[in-house]
Short mmCIF file of C-alpha atoms (C1' of nucleotides) in Angstrom, two decimals:
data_model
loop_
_atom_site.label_atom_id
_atom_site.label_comp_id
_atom_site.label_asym_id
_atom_site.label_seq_id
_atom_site.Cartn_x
_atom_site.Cartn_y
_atom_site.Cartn_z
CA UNK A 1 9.81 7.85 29.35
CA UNK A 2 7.82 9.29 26.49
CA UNK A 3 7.97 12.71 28.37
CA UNK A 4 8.85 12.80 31.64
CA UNK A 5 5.32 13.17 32.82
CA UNK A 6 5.11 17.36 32.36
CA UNK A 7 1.60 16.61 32.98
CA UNK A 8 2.23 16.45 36.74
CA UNK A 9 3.83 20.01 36.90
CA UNK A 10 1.50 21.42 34.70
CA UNK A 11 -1.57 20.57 37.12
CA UNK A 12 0.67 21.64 39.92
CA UNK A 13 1.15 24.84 38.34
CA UNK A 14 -2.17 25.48 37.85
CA UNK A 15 -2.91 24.62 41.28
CA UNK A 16 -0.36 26.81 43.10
CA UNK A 17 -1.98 29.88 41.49
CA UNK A 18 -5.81 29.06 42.78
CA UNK A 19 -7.99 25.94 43.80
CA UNK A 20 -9.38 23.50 40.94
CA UNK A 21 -10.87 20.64 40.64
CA UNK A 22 -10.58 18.13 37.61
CA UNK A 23 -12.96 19.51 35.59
CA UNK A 24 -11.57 23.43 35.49
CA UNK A 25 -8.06 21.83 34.68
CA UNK A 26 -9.91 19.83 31.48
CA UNK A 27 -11.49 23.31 30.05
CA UNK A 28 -8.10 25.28 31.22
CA UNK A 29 -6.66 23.33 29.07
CA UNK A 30 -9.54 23.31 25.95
CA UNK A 31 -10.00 27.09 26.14
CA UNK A 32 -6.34 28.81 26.81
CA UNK A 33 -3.91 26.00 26.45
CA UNK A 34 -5.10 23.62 23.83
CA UNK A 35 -2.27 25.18 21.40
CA UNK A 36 0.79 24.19 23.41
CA UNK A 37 -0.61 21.20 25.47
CA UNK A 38 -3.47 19.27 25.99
CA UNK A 39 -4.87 16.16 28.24
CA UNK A 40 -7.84 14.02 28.20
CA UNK A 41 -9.51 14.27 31.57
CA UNK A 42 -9.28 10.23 31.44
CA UNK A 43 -5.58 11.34 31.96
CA UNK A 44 -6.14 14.35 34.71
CA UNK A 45 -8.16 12.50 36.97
CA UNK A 46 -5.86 9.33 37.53
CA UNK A 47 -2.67 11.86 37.86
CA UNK A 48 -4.68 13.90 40.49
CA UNK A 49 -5.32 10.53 42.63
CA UNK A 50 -1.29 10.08 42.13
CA UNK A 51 -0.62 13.35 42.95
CA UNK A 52 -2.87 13.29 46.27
CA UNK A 53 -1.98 10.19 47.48
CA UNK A 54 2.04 11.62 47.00
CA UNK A 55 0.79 14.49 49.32
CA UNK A 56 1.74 17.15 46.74
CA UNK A 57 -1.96 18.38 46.41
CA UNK A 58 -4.95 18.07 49.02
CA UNK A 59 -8.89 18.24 48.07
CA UNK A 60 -11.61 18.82 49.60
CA UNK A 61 -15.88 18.51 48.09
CA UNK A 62 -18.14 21.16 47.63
CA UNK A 63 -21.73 20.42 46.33
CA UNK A 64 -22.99 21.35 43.13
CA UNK A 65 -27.48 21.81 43.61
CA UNK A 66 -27.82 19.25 46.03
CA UNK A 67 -26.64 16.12 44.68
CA UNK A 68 -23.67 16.41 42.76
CA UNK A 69 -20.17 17.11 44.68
CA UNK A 70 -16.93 18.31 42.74
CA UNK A 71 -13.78 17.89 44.70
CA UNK A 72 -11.14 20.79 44.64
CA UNK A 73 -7.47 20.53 45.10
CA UNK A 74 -5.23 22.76 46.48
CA UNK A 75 -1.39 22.65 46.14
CA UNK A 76 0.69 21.56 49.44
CA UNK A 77 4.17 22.60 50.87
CA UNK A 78 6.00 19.65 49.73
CA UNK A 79 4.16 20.23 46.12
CA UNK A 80 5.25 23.86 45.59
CA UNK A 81 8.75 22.26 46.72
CA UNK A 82 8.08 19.73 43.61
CA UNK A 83 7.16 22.71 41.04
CA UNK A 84 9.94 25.03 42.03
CA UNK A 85 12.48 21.99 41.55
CA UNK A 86 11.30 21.42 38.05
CA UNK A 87 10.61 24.97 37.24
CA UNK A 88 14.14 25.65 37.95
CA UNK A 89 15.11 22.69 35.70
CA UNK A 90 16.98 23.81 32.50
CA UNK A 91 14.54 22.76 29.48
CA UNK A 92 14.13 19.35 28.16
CA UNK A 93 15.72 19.12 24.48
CA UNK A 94 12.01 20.25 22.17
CA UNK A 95 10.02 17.75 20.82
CA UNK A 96 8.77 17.80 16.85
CA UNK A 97 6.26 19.39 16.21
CA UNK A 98 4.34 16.33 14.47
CA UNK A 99 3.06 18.66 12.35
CA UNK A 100 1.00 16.66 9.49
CA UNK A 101 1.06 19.94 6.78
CA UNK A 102 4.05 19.68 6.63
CA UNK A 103 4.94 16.40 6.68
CA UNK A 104 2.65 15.66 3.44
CA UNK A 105 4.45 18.93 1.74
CA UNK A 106 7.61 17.74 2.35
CA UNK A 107 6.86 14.57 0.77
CA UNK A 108 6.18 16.65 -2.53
CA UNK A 109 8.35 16.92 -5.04
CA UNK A 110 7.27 19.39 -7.45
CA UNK A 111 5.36 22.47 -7.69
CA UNK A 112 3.13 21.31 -9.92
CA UNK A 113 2.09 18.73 -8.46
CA UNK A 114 -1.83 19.39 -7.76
CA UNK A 115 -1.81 18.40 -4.39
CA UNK A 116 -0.12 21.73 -3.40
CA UNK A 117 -2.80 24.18 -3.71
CA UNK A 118 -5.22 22.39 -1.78
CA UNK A 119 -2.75 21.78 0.58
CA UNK A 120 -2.03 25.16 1.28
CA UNK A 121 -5.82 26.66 0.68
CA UNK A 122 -6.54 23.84 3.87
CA UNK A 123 -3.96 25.39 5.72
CA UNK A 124 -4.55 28.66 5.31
CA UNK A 125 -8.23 28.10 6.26
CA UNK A 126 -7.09 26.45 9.54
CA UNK A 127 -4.91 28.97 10.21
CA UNK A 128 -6.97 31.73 9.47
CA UNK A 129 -9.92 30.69 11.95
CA UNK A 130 -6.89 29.75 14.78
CA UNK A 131 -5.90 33.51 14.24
CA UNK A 132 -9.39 34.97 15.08
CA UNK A 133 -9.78 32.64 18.30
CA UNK A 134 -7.10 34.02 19.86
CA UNK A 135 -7.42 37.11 18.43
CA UNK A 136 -10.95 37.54 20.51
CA UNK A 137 -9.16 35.40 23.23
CA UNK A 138 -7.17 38.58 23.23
CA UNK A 139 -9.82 41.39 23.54
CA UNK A 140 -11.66 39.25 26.18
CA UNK A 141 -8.73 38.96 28.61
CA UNK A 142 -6.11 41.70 27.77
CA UNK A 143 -7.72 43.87 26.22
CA UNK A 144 -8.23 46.65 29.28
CA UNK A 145 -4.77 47.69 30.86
CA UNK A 146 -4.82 46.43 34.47
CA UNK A 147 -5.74 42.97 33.04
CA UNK A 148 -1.93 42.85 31.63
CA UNK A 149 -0.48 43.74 34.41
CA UNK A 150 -1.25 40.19 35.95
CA UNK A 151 -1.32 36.79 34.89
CA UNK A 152 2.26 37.59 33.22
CA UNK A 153 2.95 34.04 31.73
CA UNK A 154 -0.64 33.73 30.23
CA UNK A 155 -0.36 36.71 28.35
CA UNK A 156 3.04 36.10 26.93
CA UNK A 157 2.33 33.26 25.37
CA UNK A 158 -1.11 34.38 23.72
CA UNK A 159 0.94 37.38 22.17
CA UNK A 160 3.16 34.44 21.02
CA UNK A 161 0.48 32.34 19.60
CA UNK A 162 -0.73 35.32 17.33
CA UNK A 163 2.32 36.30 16.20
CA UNK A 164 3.44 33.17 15.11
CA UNK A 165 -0.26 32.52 13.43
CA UNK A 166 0.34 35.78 11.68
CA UNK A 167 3.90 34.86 10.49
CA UNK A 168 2.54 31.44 9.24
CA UNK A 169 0.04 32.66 7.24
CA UNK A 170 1.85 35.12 5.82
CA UNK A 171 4.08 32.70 4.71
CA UNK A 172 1.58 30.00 3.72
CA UNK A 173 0.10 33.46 1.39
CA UNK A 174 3.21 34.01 0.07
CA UNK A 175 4.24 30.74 -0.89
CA UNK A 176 0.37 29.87 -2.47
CA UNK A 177 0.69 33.13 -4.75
CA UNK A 178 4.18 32.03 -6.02
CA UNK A 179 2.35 28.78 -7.01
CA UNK A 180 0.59 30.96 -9.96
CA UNK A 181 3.52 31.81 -11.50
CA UNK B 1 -4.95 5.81 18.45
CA UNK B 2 -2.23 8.17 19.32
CA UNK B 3 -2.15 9.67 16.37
CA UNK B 4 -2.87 7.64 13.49
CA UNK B 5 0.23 6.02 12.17
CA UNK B 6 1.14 8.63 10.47
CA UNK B 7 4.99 7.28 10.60
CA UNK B 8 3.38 4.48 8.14
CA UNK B 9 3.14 7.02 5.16
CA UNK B 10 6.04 8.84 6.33
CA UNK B 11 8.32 6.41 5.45
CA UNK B 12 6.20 5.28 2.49
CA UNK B 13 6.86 8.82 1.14
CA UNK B 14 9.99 8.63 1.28
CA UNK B 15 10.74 5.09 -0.46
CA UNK B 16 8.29 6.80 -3.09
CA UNK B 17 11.38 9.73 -4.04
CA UNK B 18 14.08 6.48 -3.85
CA UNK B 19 15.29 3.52 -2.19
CA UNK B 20 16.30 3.62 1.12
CA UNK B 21 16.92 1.44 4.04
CA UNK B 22 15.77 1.41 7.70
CA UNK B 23 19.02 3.26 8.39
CA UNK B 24 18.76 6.11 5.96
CA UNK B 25 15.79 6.60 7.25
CA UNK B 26 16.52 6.86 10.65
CA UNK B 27 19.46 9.34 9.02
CA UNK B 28 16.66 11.46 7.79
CA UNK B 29 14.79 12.18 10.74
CA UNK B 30 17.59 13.12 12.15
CA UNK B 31 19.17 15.20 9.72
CA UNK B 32 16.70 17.12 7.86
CA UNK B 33 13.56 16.38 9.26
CA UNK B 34 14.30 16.43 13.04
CA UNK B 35 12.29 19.72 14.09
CA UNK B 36 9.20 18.51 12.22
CA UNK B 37 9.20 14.80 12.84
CA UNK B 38 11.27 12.10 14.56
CA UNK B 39 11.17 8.36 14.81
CA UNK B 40 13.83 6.02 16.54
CA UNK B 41 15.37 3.05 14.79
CA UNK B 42 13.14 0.61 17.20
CA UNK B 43 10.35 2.11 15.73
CA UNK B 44 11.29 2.02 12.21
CA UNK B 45 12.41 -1.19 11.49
CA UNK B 46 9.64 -3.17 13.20
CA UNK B 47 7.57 -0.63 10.44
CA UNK B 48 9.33 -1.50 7.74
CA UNK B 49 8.45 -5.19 8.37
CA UNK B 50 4.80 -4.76 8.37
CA UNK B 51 4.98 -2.47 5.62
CA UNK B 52 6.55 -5.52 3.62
CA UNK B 53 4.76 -8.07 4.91
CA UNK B 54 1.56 -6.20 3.93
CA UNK B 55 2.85 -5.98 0.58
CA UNK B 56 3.25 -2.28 0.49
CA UNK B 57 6.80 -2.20 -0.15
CA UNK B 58 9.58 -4.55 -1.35
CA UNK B 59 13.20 -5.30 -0.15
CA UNK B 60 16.69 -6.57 -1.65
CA UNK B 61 19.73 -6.67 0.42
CA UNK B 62 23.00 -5.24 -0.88
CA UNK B 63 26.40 -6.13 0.85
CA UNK B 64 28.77 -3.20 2.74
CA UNK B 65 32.36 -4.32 2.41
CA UNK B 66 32.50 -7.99 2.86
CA UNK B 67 29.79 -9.25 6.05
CA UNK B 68 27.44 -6.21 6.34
CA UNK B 69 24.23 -6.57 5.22
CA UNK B 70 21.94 -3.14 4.25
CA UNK B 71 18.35 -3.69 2.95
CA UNK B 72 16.90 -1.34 0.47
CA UNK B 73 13.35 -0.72 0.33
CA UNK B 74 11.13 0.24 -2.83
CA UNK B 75 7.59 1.08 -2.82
CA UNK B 76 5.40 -1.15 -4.38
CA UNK B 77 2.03 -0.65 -6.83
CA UNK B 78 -0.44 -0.75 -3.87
CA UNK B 79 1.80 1.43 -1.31
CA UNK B 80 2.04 3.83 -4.29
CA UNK B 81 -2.14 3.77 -4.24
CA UNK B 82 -1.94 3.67 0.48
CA UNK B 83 0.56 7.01 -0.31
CA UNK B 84 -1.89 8.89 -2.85
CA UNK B 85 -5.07 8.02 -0.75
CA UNK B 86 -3.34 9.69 2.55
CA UNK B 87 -2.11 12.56 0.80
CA UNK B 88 -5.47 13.33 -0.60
CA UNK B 89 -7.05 12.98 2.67
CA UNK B 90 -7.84 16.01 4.65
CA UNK B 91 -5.45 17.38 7.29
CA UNK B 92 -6.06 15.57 10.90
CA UNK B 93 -6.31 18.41 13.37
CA UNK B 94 -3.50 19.76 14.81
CA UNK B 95 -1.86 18.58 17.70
CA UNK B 96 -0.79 20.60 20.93
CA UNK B 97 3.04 21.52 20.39
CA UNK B 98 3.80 20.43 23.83
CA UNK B 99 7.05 22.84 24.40
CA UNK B 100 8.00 23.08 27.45
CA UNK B 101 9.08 26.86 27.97
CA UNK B 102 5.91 27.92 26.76
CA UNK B 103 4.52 26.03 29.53
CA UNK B 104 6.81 26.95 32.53
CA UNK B 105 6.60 30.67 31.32
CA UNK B 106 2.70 29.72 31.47
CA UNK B 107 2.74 29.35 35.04
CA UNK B 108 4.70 32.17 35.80
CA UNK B 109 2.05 34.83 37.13
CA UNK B 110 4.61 37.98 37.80
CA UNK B 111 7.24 39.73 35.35
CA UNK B 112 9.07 40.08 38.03
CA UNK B 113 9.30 36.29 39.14
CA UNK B 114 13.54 35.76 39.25
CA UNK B 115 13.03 32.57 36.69
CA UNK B 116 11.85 34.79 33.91
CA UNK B 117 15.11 35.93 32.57
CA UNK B 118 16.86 32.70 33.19
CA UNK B 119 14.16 31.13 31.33
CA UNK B 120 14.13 33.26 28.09
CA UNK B 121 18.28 33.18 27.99
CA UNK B 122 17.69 29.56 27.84
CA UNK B 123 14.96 29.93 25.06
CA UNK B 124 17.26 32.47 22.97
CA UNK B 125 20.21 30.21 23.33
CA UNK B 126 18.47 27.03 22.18
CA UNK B 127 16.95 28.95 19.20
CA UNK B 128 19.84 30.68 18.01
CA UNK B 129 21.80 27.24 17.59
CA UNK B 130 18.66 25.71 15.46
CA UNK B 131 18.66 29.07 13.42
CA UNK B 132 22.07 28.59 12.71
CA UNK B 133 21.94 25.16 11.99
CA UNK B 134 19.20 25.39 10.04
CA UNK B 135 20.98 28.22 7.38
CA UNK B 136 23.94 25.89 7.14
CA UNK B 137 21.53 23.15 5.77
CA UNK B 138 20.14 25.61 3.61
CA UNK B 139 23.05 27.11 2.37
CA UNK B 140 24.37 23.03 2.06
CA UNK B 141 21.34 22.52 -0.26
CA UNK B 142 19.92 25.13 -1.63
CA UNK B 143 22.48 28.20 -2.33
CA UNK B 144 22.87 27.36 -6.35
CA UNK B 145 19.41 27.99 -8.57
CA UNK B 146 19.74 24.53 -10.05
CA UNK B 147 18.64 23.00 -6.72
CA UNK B 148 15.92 25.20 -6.10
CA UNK B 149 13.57 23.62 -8.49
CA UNK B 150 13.83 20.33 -7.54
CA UNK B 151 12.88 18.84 -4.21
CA UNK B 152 10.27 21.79 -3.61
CA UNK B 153 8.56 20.36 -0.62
CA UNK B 154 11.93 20.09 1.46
CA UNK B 155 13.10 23.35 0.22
CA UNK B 156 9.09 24.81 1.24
CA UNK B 157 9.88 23.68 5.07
CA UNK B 158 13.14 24.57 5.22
CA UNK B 159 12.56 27.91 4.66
CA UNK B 160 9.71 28.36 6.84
CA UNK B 161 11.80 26.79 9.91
CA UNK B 162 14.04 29.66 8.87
CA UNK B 163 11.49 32.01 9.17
CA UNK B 164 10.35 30.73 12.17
CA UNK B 165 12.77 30.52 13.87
CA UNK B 166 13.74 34.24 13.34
CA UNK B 167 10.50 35.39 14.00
CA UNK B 168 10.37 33.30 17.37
CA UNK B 169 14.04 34.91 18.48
CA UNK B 170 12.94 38.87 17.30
CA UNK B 171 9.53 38.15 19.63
CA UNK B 172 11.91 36.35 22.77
CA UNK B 173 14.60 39.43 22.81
CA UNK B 174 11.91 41.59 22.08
CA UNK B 175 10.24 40.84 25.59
CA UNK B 176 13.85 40.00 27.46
CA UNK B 177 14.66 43.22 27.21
CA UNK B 178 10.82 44.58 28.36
CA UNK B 179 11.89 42.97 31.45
CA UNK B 180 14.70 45.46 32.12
CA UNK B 181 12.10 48.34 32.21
"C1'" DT C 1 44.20 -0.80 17.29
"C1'" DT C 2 40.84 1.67 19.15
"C1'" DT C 3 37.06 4.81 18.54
"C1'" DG C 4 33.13 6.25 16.28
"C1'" DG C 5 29.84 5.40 12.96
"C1'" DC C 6 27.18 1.92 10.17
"C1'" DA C 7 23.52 -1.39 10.36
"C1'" DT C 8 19.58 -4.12 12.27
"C1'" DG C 9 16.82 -5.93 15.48
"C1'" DT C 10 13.80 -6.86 20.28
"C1'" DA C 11 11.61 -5.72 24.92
"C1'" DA C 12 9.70 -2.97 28.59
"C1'" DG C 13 7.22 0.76 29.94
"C1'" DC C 14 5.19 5.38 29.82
"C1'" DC C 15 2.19 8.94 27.62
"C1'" DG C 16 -1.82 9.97 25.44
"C1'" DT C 17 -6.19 8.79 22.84
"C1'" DT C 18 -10.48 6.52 22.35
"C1'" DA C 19 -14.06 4.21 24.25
"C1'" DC C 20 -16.81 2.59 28.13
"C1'" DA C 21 -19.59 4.02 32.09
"C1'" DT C 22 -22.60 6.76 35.18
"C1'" DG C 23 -25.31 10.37 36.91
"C1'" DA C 24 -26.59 15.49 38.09
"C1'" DT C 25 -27.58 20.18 36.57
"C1'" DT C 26 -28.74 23.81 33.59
"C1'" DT C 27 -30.76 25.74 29.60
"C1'" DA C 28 -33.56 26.03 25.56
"C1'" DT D 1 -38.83 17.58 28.63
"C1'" DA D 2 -35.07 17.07 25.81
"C1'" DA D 3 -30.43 18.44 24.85
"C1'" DA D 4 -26.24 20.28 26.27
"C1'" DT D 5 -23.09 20.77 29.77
"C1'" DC D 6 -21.17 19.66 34.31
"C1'" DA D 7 -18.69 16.23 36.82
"C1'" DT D 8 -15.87 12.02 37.75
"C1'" DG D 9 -14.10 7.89 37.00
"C1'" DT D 10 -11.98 3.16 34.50
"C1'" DA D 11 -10.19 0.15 30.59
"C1'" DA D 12 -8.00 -0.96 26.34
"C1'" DC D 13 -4.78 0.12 23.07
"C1'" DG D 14 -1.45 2.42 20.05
"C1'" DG D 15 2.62 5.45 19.52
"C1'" DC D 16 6.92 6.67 21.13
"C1'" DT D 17 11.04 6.47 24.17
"C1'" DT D 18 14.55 4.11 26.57
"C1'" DA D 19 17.18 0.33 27.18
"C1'" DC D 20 18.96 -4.13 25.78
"C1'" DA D 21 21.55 -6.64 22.26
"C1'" DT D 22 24.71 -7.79 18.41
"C1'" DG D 23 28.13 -7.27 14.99
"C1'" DC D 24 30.71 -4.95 10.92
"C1'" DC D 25 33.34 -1.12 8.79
"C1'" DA D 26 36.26 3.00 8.24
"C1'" DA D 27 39.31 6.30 9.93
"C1'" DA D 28 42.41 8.34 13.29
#
DNA sequence: TTTGGCATGTAAGCCGTTACATGATTTA
DNA sequence: TAAATCATGTAACGGCTTACATGCCAAA
């Protein structure tokens, strides 16, 4: 298996904390996850079908105006018994990151060759605008006290996320000044 | 497309610093390259062959002892032009790391859920072997000046999986020990 | 002489992306 | 009323992993 299908415990995840239907799950994962993981809804759709008919999750419709009907799911018994098996699951060995920066500078031999500053000046750039989205991700969901206090896991990991966008571009900074020299 | 074949230039990047074959390759990824990138043999060598029989690199076989047969690859003209093209191109967007801790600790809505601790010793342990693998390789290859200059792009990534990972392990103890309070 | 590493290949199957497809609702 | 977003699905395909398969070489 590619991955063991951590898809499936995501959405189950997201589930056992409050109803959702498809469609929530897809922007979930555009607006506050798209960092660390990220699915298609051509992929979440098909894996909630699986997932019902496996009785781990239930649905039910609600209507939309008067026409259009979005179907929620809710997690079951037997599929918190499914999430708290695999949450309790030591850690599968990390992937690569894939990372295509620095694939192409590791492929580079030399410090002057002139690929290098526009390599870095592109990643800085990219890194620079990632930094102020979840910078304001930030002030819009932690920013008052009691917010912090809840949604523990959430907020870890978007301290995380900045920190390690701060620490990268530091680094990328660094490392384009020293090209100058 | 998955992700663009980006194993294709890769491996043309590499036959671009010397020959190799499918096996050195292979001995790459996992050696040196493993956190940023990996590809199995079954996915190399069936590369390699389109590669050649696209005409984008060129092969000779050498003889190990007296039986064994190991075939070098070179890069050719017009994989030397495929190579330049890519690297020029700008950076693909970047894809979701898809590490699983992040994730579990995700879903975890209370600091005071029992996983948590188990979850970041896990995390700390896992790190602190990469960390110290990774200052062995650097001490392996880059402790006298002389090698410093050359191979900058390895020596670039190197040190910012050093930095990394050290900055990931400060922010992890950092919040194991919050949890105490 | 046996174990582990060197060396190269193929096949099956899953994960994830892109594209195809449809229609309702809200907002500018 | 047009455009953007909401909402749900299927199909085709490529990348990557796992497993199958074979045989040679060096070192303990």
């Amino acid at each position: 298996m590619a991955q063991k299908n951590v898809l499936k415990y995501i959405i189950l995840g997201m589930l056992a904390h409050r109803e959702l239907a498809g469609y929530d799950i897809k922007k979930l994962f555009e607006e506050e996850l798209g960092d660390f993981w990220y699915s298609n809804h051509s992929q979440i759709y098909p894996e909630l079908r699986r997932l019902e008919e496996d009785g781990f999750i239930a649905s039910h419709t609600e209507l939309v105006g008067k026409k259009l009907e979005k179907k929620f799911y809710r997690i079951t018994e037997s599929g918190q018994q499914l999430l708290s098996a695999w949450m309790e699951e030591p850690l599968n060995p990390p992937v690569p990151t894939r990372d295509e920066f620095t694939m192409k500078l590791y492929l580079i031999n030399s410090a002057k060759d002139p690929l290098v500053p526009r390599l870095f000046q592109e990643e800085i750039c990219r890194h620079e605008e990632k930094l102020q989205y979840l910078q304001a991700r930030w002030q819009l969901l932690f920013a008052d006290e009691a917010a912090r206090q809840e949604h523990y896991g959430h907020r870890c990991i978007l301290q995380q996320a900045i920190l390690r966008e701060k620490q990268r571009l530091e680094w990328l900074r660094q490392e384009y000044a020293a090209l100058k020299q």
